[in-house]
C-alpha positions as a Python dict, from the first residue, in 0.01 Angstrom:
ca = {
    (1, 'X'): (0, 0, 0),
    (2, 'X'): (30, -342, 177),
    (3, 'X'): (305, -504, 214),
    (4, 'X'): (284, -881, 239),
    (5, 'X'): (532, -1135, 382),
    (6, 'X'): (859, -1202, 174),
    (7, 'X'): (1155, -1040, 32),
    (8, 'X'): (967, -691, 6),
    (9, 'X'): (892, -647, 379),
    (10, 'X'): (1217, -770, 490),
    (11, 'X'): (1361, -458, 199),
    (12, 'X'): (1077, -233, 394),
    (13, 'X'): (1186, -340, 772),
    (14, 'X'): (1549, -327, 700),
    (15, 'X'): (1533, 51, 585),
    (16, 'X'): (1305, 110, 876),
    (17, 'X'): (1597, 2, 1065),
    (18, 'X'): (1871, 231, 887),
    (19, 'X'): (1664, 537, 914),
    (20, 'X'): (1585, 452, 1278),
    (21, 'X'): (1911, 445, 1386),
    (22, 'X'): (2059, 723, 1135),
    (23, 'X'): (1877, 986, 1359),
    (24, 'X'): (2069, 1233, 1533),
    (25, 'X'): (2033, 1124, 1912),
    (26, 'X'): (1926, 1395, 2133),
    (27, 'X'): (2155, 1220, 2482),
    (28, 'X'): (1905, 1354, 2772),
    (29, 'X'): (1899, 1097, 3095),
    (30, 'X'): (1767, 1121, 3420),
    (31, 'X'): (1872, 1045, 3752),
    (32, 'X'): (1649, 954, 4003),
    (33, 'X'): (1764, 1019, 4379),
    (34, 'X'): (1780, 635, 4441),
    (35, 'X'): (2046, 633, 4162),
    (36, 'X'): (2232, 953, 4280),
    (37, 'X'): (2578, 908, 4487),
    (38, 'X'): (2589, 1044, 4843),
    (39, 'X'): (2743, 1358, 4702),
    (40, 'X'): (2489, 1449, 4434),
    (41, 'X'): (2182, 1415, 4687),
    (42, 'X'): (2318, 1588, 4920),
    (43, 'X'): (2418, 1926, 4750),
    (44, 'X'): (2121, 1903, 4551),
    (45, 'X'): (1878, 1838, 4862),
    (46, 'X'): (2057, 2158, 5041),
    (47, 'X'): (1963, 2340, 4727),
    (48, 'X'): (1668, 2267, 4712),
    (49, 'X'): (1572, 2305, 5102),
    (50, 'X'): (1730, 2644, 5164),
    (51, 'X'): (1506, 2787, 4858),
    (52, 'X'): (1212, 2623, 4998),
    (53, 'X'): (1322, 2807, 5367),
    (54, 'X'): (1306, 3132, 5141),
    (55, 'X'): (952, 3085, 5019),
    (56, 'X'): (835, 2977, 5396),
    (57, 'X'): (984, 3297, 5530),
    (58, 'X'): (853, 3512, 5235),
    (59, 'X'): (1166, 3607, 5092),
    (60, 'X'): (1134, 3633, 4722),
    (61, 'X'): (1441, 3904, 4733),
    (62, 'X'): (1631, 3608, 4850),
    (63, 'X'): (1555, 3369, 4597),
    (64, 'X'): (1526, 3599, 4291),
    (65, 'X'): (1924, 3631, 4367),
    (66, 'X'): (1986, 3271, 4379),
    (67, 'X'): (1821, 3203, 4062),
    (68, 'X'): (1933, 3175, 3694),
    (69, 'X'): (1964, 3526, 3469),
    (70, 'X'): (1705, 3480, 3258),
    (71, 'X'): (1442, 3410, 3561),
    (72, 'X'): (1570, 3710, 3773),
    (73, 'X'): (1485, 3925, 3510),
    (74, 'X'): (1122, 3839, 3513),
    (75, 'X'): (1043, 3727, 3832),
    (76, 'X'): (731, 3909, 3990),
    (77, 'X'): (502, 3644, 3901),
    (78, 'X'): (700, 3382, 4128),
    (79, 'X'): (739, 3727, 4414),
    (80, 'X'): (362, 3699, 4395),
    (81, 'X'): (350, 3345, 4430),
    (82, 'X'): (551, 3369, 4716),
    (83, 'X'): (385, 3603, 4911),
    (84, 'X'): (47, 3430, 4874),
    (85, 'X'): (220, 3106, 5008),
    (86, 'X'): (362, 3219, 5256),
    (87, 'X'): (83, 3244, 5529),
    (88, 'X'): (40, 2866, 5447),
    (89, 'X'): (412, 2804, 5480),
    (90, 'X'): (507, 3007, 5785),
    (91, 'X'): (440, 2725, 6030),
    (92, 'X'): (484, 2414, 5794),
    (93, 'X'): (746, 2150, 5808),
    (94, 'X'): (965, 2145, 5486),
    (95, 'X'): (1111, 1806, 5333),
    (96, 'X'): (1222, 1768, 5045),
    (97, 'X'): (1050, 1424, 4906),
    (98, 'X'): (1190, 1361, 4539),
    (99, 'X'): (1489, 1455, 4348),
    (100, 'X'): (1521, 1407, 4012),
    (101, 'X'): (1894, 1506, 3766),
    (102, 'X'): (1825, 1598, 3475),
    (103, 'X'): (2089, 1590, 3187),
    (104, 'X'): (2062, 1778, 2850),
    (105, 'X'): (2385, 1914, 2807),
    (106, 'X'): (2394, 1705, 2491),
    (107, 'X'): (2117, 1914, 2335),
    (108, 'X'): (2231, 2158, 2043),
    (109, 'X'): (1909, 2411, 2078),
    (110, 'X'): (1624, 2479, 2268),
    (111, 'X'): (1350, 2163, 2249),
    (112, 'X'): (1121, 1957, 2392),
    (113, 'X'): (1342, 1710, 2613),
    (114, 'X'): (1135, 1382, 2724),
    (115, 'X'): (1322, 1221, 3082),
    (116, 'X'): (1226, 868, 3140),
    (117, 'X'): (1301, 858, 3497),
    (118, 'X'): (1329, 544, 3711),
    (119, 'X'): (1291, 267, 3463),
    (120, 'X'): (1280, -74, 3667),
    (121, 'X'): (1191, -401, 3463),
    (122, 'X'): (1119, -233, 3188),
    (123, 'X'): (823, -36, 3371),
    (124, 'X'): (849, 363, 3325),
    (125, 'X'): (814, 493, 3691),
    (126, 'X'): (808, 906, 3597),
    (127, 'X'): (852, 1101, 3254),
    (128, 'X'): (932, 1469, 3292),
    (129, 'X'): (867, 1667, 2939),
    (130, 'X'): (983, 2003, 2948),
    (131, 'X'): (886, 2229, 2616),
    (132, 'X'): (1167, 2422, 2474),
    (133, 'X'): (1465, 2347, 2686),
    (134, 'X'): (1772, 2455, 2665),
    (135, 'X'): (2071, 2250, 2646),
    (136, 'X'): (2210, 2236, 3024),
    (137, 'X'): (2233, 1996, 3369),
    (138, 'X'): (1877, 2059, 3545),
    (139, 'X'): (1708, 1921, 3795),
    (140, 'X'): (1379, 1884, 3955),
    (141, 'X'): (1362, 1920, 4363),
    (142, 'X'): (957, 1855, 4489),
    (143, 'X'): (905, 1982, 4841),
    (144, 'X'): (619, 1892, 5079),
    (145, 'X'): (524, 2167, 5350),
    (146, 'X'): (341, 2014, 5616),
    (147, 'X'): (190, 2005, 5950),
    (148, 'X'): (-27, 2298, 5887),
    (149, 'X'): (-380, 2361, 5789),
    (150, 'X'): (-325, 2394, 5456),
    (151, 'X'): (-14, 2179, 5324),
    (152, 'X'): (152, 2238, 4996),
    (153, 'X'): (380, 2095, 4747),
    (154, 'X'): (649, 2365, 4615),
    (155, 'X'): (837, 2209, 4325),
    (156, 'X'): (1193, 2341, 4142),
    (157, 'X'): (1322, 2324, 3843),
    (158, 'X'): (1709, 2406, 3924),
    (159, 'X'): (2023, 2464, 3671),
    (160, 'X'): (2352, 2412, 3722),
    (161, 'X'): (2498, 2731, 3637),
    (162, 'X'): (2847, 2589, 3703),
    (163, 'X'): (3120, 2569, 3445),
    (164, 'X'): (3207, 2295, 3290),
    (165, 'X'): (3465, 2059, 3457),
    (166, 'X'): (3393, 2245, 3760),
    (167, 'X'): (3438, 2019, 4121),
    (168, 'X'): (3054, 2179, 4266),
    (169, 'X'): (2769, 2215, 4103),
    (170, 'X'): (2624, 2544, 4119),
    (171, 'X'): (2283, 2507, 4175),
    (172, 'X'): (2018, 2793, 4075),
    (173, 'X'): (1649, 2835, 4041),
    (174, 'X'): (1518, 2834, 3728),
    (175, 'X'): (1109, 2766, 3760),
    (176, 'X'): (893, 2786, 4089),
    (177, 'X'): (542, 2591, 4099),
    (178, 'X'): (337, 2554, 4400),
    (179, 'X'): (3, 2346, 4471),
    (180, 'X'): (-198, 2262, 4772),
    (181, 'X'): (-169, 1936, 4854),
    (182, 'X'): (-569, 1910, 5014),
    (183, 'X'): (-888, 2108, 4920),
    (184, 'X'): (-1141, 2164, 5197),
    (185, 'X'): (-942, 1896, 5436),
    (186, 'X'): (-931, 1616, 5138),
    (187, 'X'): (-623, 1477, 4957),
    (188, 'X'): (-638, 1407, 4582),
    (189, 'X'): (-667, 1005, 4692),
    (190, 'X'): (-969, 1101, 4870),
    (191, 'X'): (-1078, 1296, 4551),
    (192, 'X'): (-1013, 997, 4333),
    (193, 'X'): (-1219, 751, 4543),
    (194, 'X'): (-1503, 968, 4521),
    (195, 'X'): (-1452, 1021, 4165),
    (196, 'X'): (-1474, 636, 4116),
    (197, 'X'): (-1774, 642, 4290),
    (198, 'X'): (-1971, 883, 4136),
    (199, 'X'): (-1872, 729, 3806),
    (200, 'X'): (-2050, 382, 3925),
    (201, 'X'): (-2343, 622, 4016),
    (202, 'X'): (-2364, 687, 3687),
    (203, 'X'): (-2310, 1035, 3741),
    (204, 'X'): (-2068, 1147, 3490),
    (205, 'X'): (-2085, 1516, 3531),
    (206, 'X'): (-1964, 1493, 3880),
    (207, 'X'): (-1756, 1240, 3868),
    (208, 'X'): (-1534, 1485, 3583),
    (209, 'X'): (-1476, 1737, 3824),
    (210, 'X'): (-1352, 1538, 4135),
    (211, 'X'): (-1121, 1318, 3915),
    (212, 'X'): (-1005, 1686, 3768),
    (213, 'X'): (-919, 1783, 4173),
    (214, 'X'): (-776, 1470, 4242),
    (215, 'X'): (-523, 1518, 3886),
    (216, 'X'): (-471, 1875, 4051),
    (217, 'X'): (-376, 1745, 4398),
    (218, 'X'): (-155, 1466, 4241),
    (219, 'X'): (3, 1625, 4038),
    (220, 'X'): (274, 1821, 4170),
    (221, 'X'): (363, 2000, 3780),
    (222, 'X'): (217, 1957, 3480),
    (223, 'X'): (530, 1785, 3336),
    (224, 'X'): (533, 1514, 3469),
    (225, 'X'): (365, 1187, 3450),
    (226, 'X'): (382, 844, 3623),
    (227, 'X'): (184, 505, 3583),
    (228, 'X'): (-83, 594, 3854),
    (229, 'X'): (-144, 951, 3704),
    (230, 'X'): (-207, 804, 3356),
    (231, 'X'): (-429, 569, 3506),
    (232, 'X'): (-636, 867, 3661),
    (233, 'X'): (-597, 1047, 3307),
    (234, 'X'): (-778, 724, 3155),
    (235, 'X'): (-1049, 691, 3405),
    (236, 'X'): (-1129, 1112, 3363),
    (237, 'X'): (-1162, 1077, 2983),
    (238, 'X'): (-1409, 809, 3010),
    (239, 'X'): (-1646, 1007, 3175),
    (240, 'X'): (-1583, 1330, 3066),
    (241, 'X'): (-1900, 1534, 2987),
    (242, 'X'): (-1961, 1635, 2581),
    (243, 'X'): (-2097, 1978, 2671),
    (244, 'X'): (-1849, 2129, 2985),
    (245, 'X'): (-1743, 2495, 2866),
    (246, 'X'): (-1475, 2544, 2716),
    (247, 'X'): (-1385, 2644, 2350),
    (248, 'X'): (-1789, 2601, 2333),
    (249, 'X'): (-2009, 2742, 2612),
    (250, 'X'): (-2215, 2528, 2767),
    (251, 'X'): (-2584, 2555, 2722),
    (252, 'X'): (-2785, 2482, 3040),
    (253, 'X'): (-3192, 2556, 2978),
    (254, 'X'): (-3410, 2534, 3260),
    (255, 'X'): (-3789, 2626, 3329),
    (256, 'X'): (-3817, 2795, 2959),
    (257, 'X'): (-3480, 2994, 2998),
    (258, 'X'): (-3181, 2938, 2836),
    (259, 'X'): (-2829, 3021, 3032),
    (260, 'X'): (-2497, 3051, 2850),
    (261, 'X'): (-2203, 2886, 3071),
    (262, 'X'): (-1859, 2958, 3046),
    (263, 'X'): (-1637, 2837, 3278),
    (264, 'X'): (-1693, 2586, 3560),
    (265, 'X'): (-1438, 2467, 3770),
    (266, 'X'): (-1388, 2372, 4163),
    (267, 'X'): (-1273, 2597, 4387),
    (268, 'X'): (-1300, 2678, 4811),
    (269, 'X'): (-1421, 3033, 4774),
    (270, 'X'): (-1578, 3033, 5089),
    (271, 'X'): (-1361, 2755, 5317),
    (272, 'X'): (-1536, 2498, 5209),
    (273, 'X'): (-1552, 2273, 4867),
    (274, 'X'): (-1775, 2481, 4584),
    (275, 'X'): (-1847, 2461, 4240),
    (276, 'X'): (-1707, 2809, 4069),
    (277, 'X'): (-1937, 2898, 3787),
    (278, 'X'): (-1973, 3181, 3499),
    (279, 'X'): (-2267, 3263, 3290),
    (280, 'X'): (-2299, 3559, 3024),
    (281, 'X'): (-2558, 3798, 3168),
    (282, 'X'): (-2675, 4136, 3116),
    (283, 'X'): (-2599, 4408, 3399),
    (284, 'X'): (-2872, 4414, 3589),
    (285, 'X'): (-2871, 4737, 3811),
    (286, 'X'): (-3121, 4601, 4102),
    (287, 'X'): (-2939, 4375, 4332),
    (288, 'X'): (-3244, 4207, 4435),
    (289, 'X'): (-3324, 4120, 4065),
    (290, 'X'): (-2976, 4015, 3962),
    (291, 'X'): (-3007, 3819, 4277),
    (292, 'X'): (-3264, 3648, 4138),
    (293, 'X'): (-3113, 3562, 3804),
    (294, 'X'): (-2824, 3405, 3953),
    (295, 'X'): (-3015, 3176, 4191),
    (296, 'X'): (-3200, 3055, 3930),
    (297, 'X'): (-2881, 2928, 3783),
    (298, 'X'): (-2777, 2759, 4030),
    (299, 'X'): (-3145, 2591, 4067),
    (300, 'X'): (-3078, 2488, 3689),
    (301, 'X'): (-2762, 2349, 3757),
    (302, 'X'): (-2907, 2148, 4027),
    (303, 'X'): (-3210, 2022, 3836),
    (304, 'X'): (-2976, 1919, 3574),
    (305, 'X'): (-2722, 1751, 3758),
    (306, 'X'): (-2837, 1652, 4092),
    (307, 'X'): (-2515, 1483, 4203),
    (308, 'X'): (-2408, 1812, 4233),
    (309, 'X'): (-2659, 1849, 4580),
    (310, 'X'): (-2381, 1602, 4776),
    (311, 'X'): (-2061, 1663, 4580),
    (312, 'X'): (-2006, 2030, 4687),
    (313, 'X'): (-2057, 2246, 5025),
    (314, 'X'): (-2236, 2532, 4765),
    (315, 'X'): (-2221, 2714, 4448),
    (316, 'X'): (-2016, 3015, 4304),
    (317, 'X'): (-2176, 3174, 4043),
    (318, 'X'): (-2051, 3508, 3853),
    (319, 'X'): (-2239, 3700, 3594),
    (320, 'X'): (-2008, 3828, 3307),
    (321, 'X'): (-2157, 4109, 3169),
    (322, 'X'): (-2043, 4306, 2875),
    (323, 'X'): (-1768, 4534, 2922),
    (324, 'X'): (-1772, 4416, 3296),
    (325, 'X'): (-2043, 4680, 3396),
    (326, 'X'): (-2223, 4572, 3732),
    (327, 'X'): (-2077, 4239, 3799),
    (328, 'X'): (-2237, 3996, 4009),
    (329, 'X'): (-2144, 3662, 4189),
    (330, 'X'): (-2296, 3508, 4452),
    (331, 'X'): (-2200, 3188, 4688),
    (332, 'X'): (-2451, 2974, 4841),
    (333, 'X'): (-2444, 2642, 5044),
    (334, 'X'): (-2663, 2408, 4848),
    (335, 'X'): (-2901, 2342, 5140),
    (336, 'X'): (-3005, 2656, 5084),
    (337, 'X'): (-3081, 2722, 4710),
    (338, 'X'): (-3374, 2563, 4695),
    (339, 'X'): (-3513, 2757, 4989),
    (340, 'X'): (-3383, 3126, 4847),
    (341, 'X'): (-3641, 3368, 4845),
    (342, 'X'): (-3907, 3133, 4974),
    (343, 'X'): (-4092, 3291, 5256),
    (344, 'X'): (-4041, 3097, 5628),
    (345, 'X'): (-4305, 2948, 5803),
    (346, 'X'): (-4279, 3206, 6075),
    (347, 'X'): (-4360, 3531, 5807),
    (348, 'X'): (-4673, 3353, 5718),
}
């Protein structure tokens, strides 16, 4: 139905209006540290900071008995995260960058509670979504660790497990998220340029998977979203590639032979920047055969995407064979793919 201009649409807009503003309003707001009073930054910062000082030292004992019920129940999967941090974090100096309150005691049941954080002249600065949240006084504490090879960025979510009308917040841990903040020596700005670049190259293939490192070196949780990252999110989808694995193998067919790709993604295996890739395979029981299978993979992957020869230090590949029998994988530099199993001049 169209409506055209007159008596109808101004019927139509007004009960727009009415059922707009008849909706139950879900009162969540957020509080950026700027906006915070001495008081508020402060006990949340020393929060914050003393549960990042227990992940540096390793001690996820410490922290599982600071945080919320529900978490300390099921908390080996942060225990794990924490000990695999911690050689990173040992030496590292902790600050604690950005500090966001957020307020959903107004909430009547669990849901999806969008923050709009920061709004200045009308331009949205940070939006923090957080699926299926219960009503409560969070907030979210993002840490840097630096100074060390390999720095990191440990983000919170806290709760305020005070009671209500209660002088001191009571501030526990309710998630734990940690990401590197470089890959190979490279920050996710570095990642983006390069991204950019490839894209003028027209080299979209490549291009995808450094603006993917760059989102993952950005972005400190998956929650939240700013400006700048949406840019990067707008740039990615223009050059994303039809055929990447994913619901859908990919299909790469080189020299008469037809490989079935699963998964790609980047990864520094071996110290250095690789691409991580797995193909469906059968078990192949002589090394030196299923040797040969895999390197011509990664000579197909090459062939087809030849950015890939400057992009990354080497290749990953793992065969995934049925029920797992004789697995295979295999890392490479790229410099030397092309030269596997050709003989040198000095064994002529």
């Amino acid at each position: 139905m169209r409506l055209s201009p007159g008596t109808g649409w101004v019927r139509f807009l007004v009960a727009v209006l009415v059922a707009v503003f008849s909706l139950p309003a879900f009162a969540v707001s957020c509080t950026t540290q700027s906006q915070m009073n001495a008081a508020q930054r402060r006990q949340l910062r020393q929060a914050a900071f003393m549960l990042a000082v227990d992940a540096k030292e390793g001690n996820a004992s410490a922290m599982q008995s600071q945080a919320i019920p529900m978490l300390a129940g099921h908390f080996q999967g942060i225990a794990d995260s924490v000990q695999n941090l911690q050689p990173d974090l040992s030496n590292a100096t902790l600050t604690v960058d950005n500090l966001y309150l957020l307020d959903a005691t107004d909430l009547t049941q669990p849901t999806e509670a969008d923050f709009f954080c920061g709004i200045n002249n009308s331009n949205l600065l940070v939006t923090i979504t957080i699926p299926s949240l219960p009503p409560g006084s969070y907030a979210l504490a993002i840490t840097h660790a630096t100074g060390v090879k390999n720095p990191q960025q440990v983000s919170m979510v806290l709760q305020n497990m005070a009671p209500k009308g209660a002088a001191s917040p009571d501030w526990k841990l309710a998630g734990f998220f940690a990401r590197p903040m470089t890959l190979a020596g490279r920050d996710g700005v570095w990642f983006w340029k390069q991204a950019r670049a490839y894209a003028k190259k027209n080299d979209p293939f490549t291009a995808w998977f450094y603006y993917e490192t760059a989102k993952y070196l950005l972005v400190p949780v998956n929650f939240i979203s700013s400006p700048n990252l949406q840019r990067l999110d707008r740039e990615a989808a223009k050059v994303r590639p039809a055929n990447l694995p994913g619901a859908q193998p990919m299909q790469l067919t080189y020299n008469g032979q037809t490989f079935v790709i699963t998964n790609m993604y980047v990864g520094h295996l071996s110290g250095n920047l690789d691409l991580v890739v797995t193909y469906q395979g059968q078990a192949i029981q002589d090394p030196v055969l299923a040797r040969k299978q895999v390197v011509t993979v990664m000579r197909a992957l090459l062939a087809t995407h030849p950015g890939l020869k400057t992009a990354f230090h080497g290749l990953w590949v793992h065969v995934a064979t049925p029920g797992n029998q004789n697995p295979f994988a295999l890392e490479l530099p790229i410099d030397q793919i092309e030269n596997e199993g050709v003989p040198s001049q000095s064994a002529k």
